[in-house]
PDB file of C-alpha atoms in Angstrom:
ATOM      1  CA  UNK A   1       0.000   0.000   0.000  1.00  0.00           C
ATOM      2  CA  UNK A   2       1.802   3.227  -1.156  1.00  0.00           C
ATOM      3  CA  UNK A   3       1.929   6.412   0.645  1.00  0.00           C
ATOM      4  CA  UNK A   4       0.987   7.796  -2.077  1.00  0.00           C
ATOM      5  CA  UNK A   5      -2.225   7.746  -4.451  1.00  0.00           C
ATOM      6  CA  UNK A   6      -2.204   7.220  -7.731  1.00  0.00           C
ATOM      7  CA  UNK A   7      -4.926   5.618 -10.407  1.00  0.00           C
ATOM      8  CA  UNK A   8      -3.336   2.626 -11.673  1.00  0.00           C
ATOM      9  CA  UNK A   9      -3.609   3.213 -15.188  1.00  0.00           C
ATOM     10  CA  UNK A  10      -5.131   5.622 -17.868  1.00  0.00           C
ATOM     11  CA  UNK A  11      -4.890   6.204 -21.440  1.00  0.00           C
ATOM     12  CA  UNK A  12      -5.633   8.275 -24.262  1.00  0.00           C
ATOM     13  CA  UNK A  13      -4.716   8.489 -28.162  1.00  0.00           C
ATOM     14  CA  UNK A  14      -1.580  10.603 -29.935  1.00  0.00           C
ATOM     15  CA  UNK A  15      -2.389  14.202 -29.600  1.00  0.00           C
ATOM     16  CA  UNK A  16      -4.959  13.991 -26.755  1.00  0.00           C
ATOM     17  CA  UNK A  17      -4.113  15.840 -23.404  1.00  0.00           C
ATOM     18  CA  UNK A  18      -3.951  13.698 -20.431  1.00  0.00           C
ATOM     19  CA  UNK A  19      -3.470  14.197 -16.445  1.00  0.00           C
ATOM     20  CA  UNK A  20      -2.581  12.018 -14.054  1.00  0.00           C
ATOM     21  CA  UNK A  21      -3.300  12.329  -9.940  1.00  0.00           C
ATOM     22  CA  UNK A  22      -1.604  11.837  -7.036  1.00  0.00           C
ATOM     23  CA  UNK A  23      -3.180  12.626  -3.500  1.00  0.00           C
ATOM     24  CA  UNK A  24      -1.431  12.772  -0.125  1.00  0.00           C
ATOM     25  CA  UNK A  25      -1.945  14.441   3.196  1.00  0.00           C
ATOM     26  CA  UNK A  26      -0.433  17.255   4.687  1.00  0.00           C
ATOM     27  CA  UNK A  27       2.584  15.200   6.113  1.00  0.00           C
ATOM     28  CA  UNK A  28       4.014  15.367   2.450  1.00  0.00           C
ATOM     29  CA  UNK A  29       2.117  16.838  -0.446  1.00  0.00           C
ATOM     30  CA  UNK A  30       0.579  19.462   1.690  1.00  0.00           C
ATOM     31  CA  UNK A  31       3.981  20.698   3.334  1.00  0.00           C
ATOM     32  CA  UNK A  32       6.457  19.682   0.333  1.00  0.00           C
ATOM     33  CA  UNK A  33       7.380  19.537  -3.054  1.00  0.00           C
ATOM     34  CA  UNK A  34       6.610  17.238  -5.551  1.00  0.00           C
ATOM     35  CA  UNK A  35       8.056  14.848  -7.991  1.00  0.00           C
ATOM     36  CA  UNK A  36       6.988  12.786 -11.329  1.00  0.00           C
ATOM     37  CA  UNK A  37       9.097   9.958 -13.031  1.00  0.00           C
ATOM     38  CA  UNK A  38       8.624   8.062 -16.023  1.00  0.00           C
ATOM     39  CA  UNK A  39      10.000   4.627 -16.083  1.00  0.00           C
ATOM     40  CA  UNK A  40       9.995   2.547 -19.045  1.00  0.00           C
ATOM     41  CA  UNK A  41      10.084  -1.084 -19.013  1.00  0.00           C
ATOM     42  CA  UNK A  42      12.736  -2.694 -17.565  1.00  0.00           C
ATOM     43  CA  UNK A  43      14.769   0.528 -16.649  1.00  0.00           C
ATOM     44  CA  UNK A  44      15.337   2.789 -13.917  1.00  0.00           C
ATOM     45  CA  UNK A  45      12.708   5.596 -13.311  1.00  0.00           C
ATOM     46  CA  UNK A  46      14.026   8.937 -14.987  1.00  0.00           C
ATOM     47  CA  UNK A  47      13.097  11.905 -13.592  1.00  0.00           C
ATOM     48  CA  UNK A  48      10.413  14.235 -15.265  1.00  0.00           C
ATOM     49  CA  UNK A  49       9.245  16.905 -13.036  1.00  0.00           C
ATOM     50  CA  UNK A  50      10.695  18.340  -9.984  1.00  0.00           C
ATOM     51  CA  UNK A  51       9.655  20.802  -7.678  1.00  0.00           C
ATOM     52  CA  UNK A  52       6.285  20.453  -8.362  1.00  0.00           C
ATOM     53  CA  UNK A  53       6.654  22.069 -11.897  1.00  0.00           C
ATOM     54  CA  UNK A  54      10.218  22.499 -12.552  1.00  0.00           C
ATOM     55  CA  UNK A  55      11.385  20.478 -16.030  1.00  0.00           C
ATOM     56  CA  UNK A  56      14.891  19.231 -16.120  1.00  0.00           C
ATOM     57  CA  UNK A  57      16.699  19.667 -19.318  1.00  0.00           C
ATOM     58  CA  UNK A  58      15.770  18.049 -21.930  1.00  0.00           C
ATOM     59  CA  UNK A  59      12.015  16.915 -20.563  1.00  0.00           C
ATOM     60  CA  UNK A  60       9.692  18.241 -23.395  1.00  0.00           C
ATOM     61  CA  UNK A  61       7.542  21.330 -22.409  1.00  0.00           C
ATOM     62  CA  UNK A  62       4.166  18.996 -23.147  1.00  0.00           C
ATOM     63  CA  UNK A  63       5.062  17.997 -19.414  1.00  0.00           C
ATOM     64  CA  UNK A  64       3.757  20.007 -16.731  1.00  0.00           C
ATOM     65  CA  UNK A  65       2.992  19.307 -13.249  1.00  0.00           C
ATOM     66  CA  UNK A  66       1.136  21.464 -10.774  1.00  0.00           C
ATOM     67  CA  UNK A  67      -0.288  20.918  -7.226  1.00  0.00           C
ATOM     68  CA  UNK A  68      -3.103  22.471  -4.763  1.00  0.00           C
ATOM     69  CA  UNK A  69      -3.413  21.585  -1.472  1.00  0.00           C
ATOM     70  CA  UNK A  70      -2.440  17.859  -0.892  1.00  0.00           C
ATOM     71  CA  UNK A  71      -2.641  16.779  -4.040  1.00  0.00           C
ATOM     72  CA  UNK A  72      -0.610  17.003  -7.401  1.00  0.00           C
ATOM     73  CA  UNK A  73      -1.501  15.988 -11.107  1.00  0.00           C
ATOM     74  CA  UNK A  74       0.991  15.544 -14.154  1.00  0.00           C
ATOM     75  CA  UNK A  75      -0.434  16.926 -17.454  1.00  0.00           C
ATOM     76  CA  UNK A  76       0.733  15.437 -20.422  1.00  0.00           C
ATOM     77  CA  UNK A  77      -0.036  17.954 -23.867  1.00  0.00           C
ATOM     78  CA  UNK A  78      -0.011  16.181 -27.433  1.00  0.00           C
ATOM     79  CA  UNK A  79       0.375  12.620 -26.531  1.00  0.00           C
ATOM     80  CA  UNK A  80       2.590  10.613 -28.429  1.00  0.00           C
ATOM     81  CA  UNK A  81       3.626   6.737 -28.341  1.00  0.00           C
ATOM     82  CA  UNK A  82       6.843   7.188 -26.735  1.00  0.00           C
ATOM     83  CA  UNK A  83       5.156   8.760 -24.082  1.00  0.00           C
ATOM     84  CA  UNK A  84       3.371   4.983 -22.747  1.00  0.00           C
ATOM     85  CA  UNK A  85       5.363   4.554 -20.039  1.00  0.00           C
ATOM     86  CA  UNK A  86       4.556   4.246 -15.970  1.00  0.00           C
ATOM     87  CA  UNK A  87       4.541   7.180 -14.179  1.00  0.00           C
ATOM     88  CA  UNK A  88       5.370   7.746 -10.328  1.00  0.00           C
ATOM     89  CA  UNK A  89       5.014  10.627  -8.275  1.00  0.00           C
ATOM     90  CA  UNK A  90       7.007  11.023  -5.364  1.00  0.00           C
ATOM     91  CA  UNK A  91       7.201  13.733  -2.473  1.00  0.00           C
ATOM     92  CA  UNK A  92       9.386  13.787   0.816  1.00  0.00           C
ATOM     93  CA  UNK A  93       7.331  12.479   4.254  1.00  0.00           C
ATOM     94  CA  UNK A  94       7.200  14.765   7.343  1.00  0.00           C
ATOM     95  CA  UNK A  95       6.146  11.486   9.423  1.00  0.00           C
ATOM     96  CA  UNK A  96       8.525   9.123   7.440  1.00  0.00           C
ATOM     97  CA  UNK A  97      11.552  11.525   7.555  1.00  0.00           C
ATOM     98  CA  UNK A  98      12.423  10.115   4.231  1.00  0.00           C
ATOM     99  CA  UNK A  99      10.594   9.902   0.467  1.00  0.00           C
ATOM    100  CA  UNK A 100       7.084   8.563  -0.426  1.00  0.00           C
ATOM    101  CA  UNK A 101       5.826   7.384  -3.669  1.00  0.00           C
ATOM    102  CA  UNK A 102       2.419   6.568  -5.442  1.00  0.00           C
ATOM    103  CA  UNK A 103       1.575   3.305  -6.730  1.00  0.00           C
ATOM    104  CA  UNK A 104       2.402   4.650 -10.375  1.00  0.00           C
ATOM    105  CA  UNK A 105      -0.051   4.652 -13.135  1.00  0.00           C
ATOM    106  CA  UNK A 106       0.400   3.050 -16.472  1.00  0.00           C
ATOM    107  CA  UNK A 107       0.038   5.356 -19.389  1.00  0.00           C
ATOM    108  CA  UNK A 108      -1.587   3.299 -22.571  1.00  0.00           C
ATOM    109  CA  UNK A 109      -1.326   5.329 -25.895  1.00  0.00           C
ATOM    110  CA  UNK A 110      -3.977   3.471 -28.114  1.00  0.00           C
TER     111      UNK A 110
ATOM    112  CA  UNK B   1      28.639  12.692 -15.929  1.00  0.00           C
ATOM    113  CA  UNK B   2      27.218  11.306 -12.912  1.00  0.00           C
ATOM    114  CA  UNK B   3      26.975   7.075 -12.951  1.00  0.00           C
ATOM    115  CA  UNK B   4      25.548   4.690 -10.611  1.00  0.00           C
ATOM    116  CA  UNK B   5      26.180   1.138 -10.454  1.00  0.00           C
ATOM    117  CA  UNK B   6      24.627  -1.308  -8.300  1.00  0.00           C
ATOM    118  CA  UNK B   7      26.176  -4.845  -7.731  1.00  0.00           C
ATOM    119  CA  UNK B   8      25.799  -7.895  -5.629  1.00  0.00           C
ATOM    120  CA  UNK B   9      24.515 -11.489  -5.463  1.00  0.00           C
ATOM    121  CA  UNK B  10      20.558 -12.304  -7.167  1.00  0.00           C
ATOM    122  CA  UNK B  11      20.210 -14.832  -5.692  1.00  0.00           C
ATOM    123  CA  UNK B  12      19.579 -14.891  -1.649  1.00  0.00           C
ATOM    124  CA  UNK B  13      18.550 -17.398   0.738  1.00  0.00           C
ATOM    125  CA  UNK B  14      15.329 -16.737   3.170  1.00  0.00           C
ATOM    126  CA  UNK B  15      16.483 -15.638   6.854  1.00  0.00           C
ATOM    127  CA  UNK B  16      19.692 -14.612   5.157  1.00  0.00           C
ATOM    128  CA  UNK B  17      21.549 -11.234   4.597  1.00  0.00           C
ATOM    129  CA  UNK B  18      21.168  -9.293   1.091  1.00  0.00           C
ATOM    130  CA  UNK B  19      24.318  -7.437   0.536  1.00  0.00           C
ATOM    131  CA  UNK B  20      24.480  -4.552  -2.142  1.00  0.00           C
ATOM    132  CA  UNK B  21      27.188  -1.976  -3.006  1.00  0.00           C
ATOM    133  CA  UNK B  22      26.493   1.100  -5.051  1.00  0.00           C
ATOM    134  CA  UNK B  23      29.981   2.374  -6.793  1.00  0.00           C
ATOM    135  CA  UNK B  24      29.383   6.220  -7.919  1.00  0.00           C
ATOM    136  CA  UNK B  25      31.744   7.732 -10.410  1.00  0.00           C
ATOM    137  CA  UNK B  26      31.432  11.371 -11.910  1.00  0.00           C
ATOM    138  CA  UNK B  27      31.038  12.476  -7.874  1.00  0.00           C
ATOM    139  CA  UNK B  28      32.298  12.649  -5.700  1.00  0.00           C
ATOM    140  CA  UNK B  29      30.639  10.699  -2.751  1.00  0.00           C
ATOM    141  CA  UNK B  30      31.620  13.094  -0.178  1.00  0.00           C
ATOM    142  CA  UNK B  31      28.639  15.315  -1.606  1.00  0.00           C
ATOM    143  CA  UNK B  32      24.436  15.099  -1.404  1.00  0.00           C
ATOM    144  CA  UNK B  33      22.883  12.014   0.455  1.00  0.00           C
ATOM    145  CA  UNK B  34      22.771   8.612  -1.437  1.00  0.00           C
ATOM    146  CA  UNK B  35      19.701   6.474  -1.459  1.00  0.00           C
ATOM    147  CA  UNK B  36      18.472   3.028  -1.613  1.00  0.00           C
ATOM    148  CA  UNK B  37      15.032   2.213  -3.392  1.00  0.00           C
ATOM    149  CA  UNK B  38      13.391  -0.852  -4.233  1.00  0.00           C
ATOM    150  CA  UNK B  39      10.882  -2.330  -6.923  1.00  0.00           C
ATOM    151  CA  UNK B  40       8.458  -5.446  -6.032  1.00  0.00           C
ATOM    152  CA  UNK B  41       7.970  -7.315  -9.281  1.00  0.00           C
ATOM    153  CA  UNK B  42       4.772  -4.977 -10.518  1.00  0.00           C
ATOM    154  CA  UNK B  43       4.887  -3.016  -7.451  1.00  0.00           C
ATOM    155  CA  UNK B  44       5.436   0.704  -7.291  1.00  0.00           C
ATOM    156  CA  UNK B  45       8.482   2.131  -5.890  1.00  0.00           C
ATOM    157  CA  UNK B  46       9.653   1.985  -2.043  1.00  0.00           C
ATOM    158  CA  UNK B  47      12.615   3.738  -0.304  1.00  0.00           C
ATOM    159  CA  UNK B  48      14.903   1.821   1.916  1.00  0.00           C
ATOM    160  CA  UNK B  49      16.878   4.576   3.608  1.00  0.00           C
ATOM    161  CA  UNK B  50      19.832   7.056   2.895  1.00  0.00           C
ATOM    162  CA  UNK B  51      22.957   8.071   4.015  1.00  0.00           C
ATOM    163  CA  UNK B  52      25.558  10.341   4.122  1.00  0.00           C
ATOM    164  CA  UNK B  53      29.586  10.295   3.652  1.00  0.00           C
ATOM    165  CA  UNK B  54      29.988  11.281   7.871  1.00  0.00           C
ATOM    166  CA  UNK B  55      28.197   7.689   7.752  1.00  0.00           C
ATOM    167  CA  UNK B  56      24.651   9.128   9.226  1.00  0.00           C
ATOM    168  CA  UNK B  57      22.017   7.099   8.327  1.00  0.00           C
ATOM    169  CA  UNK B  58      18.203   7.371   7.800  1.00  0.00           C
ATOM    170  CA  UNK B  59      15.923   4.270   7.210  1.00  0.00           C
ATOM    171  CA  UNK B  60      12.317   3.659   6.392  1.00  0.00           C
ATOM    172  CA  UNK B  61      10.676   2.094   9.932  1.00  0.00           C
ATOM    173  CA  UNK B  62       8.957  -0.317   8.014  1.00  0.00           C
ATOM    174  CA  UNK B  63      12.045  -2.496   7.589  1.00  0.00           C
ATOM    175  CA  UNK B  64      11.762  -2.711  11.112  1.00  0.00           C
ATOM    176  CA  UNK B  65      15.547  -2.520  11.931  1.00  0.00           C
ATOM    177  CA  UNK B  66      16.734  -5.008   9.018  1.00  0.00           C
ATOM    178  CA  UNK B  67      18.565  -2.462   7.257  1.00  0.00           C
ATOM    179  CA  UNK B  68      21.836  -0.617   7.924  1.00  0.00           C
ATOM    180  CA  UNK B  69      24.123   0.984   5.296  1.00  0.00           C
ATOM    181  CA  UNK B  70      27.615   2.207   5.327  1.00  0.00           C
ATOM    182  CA  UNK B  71      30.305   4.116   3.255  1.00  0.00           C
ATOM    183  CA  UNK B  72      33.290   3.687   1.541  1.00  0.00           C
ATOM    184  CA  UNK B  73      34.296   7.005   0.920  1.00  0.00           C
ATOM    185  CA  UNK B  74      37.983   6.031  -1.041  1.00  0.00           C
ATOM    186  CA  UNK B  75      36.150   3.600  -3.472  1.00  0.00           C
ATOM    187  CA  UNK B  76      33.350   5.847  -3.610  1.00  0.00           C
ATOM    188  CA  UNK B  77      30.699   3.232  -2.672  1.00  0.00           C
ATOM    189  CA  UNK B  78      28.016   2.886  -0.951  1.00  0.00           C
ATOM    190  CA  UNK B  79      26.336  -0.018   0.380  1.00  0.00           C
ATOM    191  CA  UNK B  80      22.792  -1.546   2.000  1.00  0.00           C
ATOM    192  CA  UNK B  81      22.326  -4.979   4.188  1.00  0.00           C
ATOM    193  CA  UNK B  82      19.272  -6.391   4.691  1.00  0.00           C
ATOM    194  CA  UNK B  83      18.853  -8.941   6.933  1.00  0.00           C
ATOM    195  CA  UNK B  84      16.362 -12.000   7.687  1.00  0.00           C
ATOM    196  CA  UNK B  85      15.204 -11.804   3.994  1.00  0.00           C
ATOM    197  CA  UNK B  86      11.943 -13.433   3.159  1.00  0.00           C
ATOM    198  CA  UNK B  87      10.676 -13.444  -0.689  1.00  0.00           C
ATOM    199  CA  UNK B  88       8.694 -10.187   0.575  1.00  0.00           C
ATOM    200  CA  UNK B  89      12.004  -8.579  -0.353  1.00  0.00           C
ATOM    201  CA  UNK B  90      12.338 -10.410  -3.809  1.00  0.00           C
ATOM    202  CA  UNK B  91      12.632  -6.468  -5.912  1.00  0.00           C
ATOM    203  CA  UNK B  92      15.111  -4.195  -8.148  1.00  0.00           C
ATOM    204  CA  UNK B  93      17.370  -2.600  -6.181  1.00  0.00           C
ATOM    205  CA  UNK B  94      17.912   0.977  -7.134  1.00  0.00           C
ATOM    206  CA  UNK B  95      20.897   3.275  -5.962  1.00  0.00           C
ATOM    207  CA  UNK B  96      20.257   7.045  -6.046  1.00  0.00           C
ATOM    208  CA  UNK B  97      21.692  10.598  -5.555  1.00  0.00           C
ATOM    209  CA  UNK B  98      19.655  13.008  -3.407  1.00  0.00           C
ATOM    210  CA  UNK B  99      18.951  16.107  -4.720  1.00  0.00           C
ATOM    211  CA  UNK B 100      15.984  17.087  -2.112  1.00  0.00           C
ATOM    212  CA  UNK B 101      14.497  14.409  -6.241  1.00  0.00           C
ATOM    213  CA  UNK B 102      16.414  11.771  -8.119  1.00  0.00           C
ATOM    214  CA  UNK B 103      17.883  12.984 -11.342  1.00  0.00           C
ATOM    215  CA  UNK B 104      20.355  10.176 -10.919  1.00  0.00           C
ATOM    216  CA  UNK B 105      19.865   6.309 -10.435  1.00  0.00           C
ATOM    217  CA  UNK B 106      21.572   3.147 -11.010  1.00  0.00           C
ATOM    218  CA  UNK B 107      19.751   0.789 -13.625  1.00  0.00           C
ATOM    219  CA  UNK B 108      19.014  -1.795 -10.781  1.00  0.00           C
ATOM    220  CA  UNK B 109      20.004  -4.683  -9.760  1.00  0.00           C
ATOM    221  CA  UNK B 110      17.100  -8.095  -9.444  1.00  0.00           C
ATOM    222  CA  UNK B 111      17.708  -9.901  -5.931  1.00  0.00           C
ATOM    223  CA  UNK B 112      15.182 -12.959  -5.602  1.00  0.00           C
ATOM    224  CA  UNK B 113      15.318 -14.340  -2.109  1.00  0.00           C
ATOM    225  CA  UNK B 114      14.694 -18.385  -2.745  1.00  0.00           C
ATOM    226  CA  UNK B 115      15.920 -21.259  -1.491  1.00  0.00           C
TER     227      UNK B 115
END
């Protein structure tokens, strides 16, 4: 059971705009920032968002992330194939005096 | 360029000790916190602790006091123990730099705990 909550998957077709959820509780979404990764298939989660809606380099701008209260969403503009992946949001834990992450949500592009 | 590489046995017996080192090069190890994460076959993603080159440690309470990690600050390593394994803790073990995110992980290692 993650920390975290996340649906566990959503989808949409190439060019579509699609968001994906994450709720907390004050202990970590409510009093920090937060983070998305995307992690492919049988590699290590890259990071995609940061500081709620910061982009590292090279992360196209149809990536934004934005957050209200204790919860956060990822907004992905003009879907495309490469972007069915699993995505994880992750935000540091008052209580836990470490990280937490959602379940992750699988991204189908049909 | 900042690299992470974890490595260590797959293969671990229940009740014994999983033993992983992370080797960092590109950094210095003496620098941010360095993190342990792991991956449940089709599970989301779970952090195991961090710690830091003075050798303070953080880890998550629900490992219950199985966990410790150290450093190796001249070989620029890392490394996690986890005792009394049971296949609960069959997962991809990720290494990771802190940067208050992760911009930089190891590709993972798979440890199956099986007799």
């Amino acid at each position: 059971q993650s920390v975290l909550t996340q649906p566990p998957s959503t989808s949409g077709t190439p060019g579509q705009r699609v968001t994906i959820s994450c709720s907390g509780s004050s202990s970590n979404i409510g009093g920090n920032t937060v983070n998305w990764y995307k992690q492919l298939p049988g590699t290590a989660p890259k990071l995609l968002i940061y500081s709620d809606n910061r982009r590292p380099s090279g992360v196209p701008d149809r990536f934004s992330g934005s957050k209200s209260g204790t919860s956060a969403s990822l907004t992905i503009s003009g879907l495309q194939s490469e972007d069915e992946a699993d995505y994880h949001c992750a935000a540091w834990d008052d209580t836990l005096n470490g990280p937490v992450f959602g379940g992750g949500t699988k991204l189908a592009v049909l | 360029q900042v690299q992470l590489q974890e490595s260590g046995p797959g293969l671990v017996k229940p009740s014994e000790t999983l033993s992983l080192t992370c080797t960092v090069s590109g950094d210095s190890i003496s620098t941010y916190y360095w993190n342990w994460i792991r991956q449940a076959p089709g599970k989301g993603l779970e952090w195991i602790g961090y710690i830091h080159y003075s050798g303070s440690a953080t880890y998550n309470p629900s490992l219950r006091g199985r966990v410790s990690m150290s450093v190796d600050t001249p070989k620029n390593q890392f490394s996690l123990k986890l005792n009394s394994v049971t296949a609960a803790d069959t997962a991809i073990y990720y290494c990771a730099r802190d940067d208050g995110y992760f911009a930089y992980w190891g590709q993972g290692t798979l440890v199956t705990v099986s007799s």
